[in-house]
PDB file of C-alpha atoms in Angstrom:
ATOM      1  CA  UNK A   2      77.061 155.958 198.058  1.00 48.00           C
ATOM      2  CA  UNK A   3      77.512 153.117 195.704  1.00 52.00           C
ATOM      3  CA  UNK A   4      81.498 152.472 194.631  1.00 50.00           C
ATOM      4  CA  UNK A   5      82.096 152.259 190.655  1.00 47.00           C
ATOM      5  CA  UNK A   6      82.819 148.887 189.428  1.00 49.00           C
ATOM      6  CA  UNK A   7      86.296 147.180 189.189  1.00 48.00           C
ATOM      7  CA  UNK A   8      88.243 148.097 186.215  1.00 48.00           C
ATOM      8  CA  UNK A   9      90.875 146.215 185.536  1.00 50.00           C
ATOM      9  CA  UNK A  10      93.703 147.827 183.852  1.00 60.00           C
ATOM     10  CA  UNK A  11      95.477 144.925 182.637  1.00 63.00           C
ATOM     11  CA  UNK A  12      96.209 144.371 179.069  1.00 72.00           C
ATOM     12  CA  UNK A  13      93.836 141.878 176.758  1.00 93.00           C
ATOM     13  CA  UNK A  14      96.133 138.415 176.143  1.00 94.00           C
ATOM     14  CA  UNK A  15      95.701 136.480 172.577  1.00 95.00           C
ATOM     15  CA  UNK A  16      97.301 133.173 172.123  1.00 93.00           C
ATOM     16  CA  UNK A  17      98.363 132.342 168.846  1.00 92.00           C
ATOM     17  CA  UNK A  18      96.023 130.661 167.346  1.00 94.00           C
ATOM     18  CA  UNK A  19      93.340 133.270 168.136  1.00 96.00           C
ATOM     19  CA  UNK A  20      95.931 135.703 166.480  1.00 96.00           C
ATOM     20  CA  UNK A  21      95.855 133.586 163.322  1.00 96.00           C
ATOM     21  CA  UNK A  22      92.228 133.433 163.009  1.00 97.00           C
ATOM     22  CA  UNK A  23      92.256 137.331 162.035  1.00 97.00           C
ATOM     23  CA  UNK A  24      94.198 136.809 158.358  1.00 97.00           C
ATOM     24  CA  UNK A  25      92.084 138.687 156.257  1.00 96.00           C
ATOM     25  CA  UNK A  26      91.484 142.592 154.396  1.00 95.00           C
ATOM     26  CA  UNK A  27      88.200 142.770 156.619  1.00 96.00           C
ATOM     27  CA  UNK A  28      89.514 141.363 160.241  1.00 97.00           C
ATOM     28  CA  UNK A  29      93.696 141.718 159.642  1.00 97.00           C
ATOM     29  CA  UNK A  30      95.445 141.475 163.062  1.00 97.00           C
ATOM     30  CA  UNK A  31      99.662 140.936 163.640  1.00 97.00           C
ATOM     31  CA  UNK A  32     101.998 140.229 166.487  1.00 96.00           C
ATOM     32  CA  UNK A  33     105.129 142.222 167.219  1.00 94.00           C
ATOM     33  CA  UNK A  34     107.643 142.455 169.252  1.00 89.00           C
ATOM     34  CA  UNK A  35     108.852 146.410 168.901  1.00 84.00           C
ATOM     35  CA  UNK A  36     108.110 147.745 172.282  1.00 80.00           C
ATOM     36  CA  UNK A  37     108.906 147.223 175.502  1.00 80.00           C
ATOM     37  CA  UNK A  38     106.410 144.495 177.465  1.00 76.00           C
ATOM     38  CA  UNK A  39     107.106 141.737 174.631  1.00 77.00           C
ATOM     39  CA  UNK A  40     104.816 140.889 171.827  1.00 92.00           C
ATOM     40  CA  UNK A  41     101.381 143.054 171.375  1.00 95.00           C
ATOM     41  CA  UNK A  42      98.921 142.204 169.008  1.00 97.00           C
ATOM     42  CA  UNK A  43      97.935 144.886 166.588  1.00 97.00           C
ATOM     43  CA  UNK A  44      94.307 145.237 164.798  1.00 97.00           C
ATOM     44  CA  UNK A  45      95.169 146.603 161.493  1.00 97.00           C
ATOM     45  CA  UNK A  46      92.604 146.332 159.624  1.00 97.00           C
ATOM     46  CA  UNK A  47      91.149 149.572 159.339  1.00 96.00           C
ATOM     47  CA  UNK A  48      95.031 151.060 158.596  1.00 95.00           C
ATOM     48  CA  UNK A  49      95.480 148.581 155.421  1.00 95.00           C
ATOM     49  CA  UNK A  50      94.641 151.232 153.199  1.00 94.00           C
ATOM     50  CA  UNK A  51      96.398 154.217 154.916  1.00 94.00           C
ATOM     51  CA  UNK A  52      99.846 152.121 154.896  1.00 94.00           C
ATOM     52  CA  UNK A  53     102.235 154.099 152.608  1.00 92.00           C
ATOM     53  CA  UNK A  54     103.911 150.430 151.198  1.00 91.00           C
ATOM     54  CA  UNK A  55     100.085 149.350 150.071  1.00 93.00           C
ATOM     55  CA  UNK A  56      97.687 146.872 152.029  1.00 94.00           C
ATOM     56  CA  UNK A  57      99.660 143.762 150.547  1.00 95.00           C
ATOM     57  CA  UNK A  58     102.573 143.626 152.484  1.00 94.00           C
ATOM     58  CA  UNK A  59     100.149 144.026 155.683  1.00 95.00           C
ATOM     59  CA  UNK A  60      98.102 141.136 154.283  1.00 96.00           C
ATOM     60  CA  UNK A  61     101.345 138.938 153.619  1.00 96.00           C
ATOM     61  CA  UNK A  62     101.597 138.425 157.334  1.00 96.00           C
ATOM     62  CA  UNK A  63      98.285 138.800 158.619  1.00 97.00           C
ATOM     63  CA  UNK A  64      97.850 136.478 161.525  1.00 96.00           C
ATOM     64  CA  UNK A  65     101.047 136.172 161.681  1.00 95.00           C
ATOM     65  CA  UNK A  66     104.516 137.871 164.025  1.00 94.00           C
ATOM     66  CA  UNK A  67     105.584 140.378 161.568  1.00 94.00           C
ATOM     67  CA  UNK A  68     108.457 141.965 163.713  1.00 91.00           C
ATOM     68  CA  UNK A  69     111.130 140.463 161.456  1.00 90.00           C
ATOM     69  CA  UNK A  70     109.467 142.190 158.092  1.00 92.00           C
ATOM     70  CA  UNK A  71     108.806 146.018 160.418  1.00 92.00           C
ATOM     71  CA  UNK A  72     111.968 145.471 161.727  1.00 90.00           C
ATOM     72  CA  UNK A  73     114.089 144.586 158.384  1.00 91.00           C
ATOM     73  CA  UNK A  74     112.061 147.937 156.736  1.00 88.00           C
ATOM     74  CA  UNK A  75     113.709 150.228 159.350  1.00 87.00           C
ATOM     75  CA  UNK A  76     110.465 151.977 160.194  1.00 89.00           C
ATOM     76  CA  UNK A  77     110.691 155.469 161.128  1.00 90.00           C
ATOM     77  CA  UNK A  78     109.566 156.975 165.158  1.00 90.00           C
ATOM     78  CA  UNK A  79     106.593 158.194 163.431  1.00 93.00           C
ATOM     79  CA  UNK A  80     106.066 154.958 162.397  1.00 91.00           C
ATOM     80  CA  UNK A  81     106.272 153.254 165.732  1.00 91.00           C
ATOM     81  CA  UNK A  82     103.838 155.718 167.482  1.00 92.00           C
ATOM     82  CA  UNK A  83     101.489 155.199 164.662  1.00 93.00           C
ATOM     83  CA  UNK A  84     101.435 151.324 165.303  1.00 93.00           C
ATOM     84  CA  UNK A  85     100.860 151.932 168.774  1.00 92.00           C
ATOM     85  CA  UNK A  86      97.147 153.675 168.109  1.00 95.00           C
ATOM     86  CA  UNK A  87      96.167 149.891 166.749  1.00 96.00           C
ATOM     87  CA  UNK A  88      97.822 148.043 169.989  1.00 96.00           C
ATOM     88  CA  UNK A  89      94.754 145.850 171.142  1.00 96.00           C
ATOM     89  CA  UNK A  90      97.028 143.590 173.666  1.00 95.00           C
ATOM     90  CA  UNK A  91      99.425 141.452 174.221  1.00 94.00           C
ATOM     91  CA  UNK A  92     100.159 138.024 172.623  1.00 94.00           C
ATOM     92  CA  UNK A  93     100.452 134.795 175.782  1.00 93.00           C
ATOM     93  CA  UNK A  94     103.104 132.905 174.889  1.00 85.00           C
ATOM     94  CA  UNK A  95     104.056 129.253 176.424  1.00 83.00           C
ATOM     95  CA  UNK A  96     106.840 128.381 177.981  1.00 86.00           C
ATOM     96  CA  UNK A  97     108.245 126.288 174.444  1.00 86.00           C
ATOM     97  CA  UNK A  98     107.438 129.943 172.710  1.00 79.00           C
ATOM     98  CA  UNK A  99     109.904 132.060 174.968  1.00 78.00           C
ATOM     99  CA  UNK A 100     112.030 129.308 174.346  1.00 85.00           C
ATOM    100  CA  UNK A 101     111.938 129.648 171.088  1.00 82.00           C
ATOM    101  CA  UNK A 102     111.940 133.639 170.734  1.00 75.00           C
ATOM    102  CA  UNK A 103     115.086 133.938 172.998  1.00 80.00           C
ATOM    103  CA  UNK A 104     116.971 131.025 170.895  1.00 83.00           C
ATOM    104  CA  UNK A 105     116.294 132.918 167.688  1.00 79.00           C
ATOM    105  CA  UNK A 106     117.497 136.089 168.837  1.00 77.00           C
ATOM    106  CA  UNK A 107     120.569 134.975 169.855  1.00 83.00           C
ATOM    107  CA  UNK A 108     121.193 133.077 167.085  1.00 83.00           C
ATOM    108  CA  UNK A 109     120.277 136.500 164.849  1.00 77.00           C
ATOM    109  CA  UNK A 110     123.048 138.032 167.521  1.00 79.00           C
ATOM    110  CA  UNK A 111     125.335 135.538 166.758  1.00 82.00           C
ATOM    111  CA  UNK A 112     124.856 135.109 162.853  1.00 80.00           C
ATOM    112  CA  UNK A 113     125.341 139.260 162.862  1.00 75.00           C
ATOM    113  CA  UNK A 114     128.291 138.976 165.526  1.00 76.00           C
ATOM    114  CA  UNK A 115     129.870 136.176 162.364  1.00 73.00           C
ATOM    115  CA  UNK A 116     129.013 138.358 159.650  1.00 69.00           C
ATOM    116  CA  UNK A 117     131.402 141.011 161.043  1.00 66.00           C
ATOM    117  CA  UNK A 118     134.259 138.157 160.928  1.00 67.00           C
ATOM    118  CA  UNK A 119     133.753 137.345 157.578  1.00 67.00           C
ATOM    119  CA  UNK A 120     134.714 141.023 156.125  1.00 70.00           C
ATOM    120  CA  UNK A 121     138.700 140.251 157.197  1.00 72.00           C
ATOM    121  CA  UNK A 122     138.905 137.250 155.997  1.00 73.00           C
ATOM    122  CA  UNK A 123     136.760 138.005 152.418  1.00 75.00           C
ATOM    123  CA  UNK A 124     139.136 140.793 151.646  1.00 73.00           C
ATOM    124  CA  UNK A 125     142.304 138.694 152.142  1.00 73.00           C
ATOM    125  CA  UNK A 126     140.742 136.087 149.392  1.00 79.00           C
ATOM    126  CA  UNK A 127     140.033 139.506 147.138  1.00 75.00           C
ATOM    127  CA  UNK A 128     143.400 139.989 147.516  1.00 79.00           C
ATOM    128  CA  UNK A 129     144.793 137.071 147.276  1.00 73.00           C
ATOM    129  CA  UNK A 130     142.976 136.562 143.748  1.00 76.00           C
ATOM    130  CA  UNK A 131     144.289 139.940 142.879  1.00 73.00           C
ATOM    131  CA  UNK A 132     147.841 139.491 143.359  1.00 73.00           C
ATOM    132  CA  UNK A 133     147.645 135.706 141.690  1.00 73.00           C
ATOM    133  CA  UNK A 134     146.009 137.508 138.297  1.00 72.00           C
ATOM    134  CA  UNK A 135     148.643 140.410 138.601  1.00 74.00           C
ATOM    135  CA  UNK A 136     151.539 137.770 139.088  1.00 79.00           C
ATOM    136  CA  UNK A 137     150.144 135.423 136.160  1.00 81.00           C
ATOM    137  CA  UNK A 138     149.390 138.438 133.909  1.00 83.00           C
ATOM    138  CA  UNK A 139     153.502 139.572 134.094  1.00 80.00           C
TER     139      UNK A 139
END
């Protein structure tokens, strides 16, 4: 009885700069970080024309992370589960590229966490200027 081959299970890693390489309408790949397990890579190209906001906006960040842009659009569940059907891995990052992912979420945290404090004090200037135009105006 022979034994079937060793398939490993693990998930294909892309650095980078393989990532990059695939920037056009024929070869169009993306990183992401909207699932669990960190960033995948995605092989979009054959969804470019299927995508209900056009192939453009895919091709704007070909080769590129695009979780900022899916993110900001507020993609739907449907959405998500579509994107997984294209999932061809996961992207390696170095230790200077955590670095940098977990600075610039908590800077996003923090910038979001500000934004909230600005809302007080922007309505005491609004009406601050009111009641200076109502008192000059008497």
């Amino acid at each position: 009885k022979i034994a079937a081959p060793y398939v490993s299970m693990a998930p294909k890693e892309f650095t980078k700069s393989e990532v990059e390489k695939h920037n056009t309408e024929e070869d169009c790949w993306v990183s992401m970080s909207v699932e669990e397990g960190g960033p995948h890579v995605y092989d979009i190209s054959k969804y470019l024309d299927e995508h209900p906001g056009g192939a453009e906006v895919l091709l704007d960040v070909a080769g590129q992370d695009a979780t900022d842009q899916f993110e900001d659009i507020g993609h739907s569940g449907d959405a998500r589960k579509e994107l997984a059907n294209y999932k061809i891995g996961t992207l390696k990052l170095s230790e200077e590229d955590i670095k940098k992912m977990q600075a610039e979420k908590e800077a996003k945290k923090l910038a979001a966490k500000n934004a909230g404090n600005m809302v007080p004090i922007i309505a005491v200037i609004v009406i601050a200027v009111a009641v200076g135009y109502y008192v000059m105006n008497q």
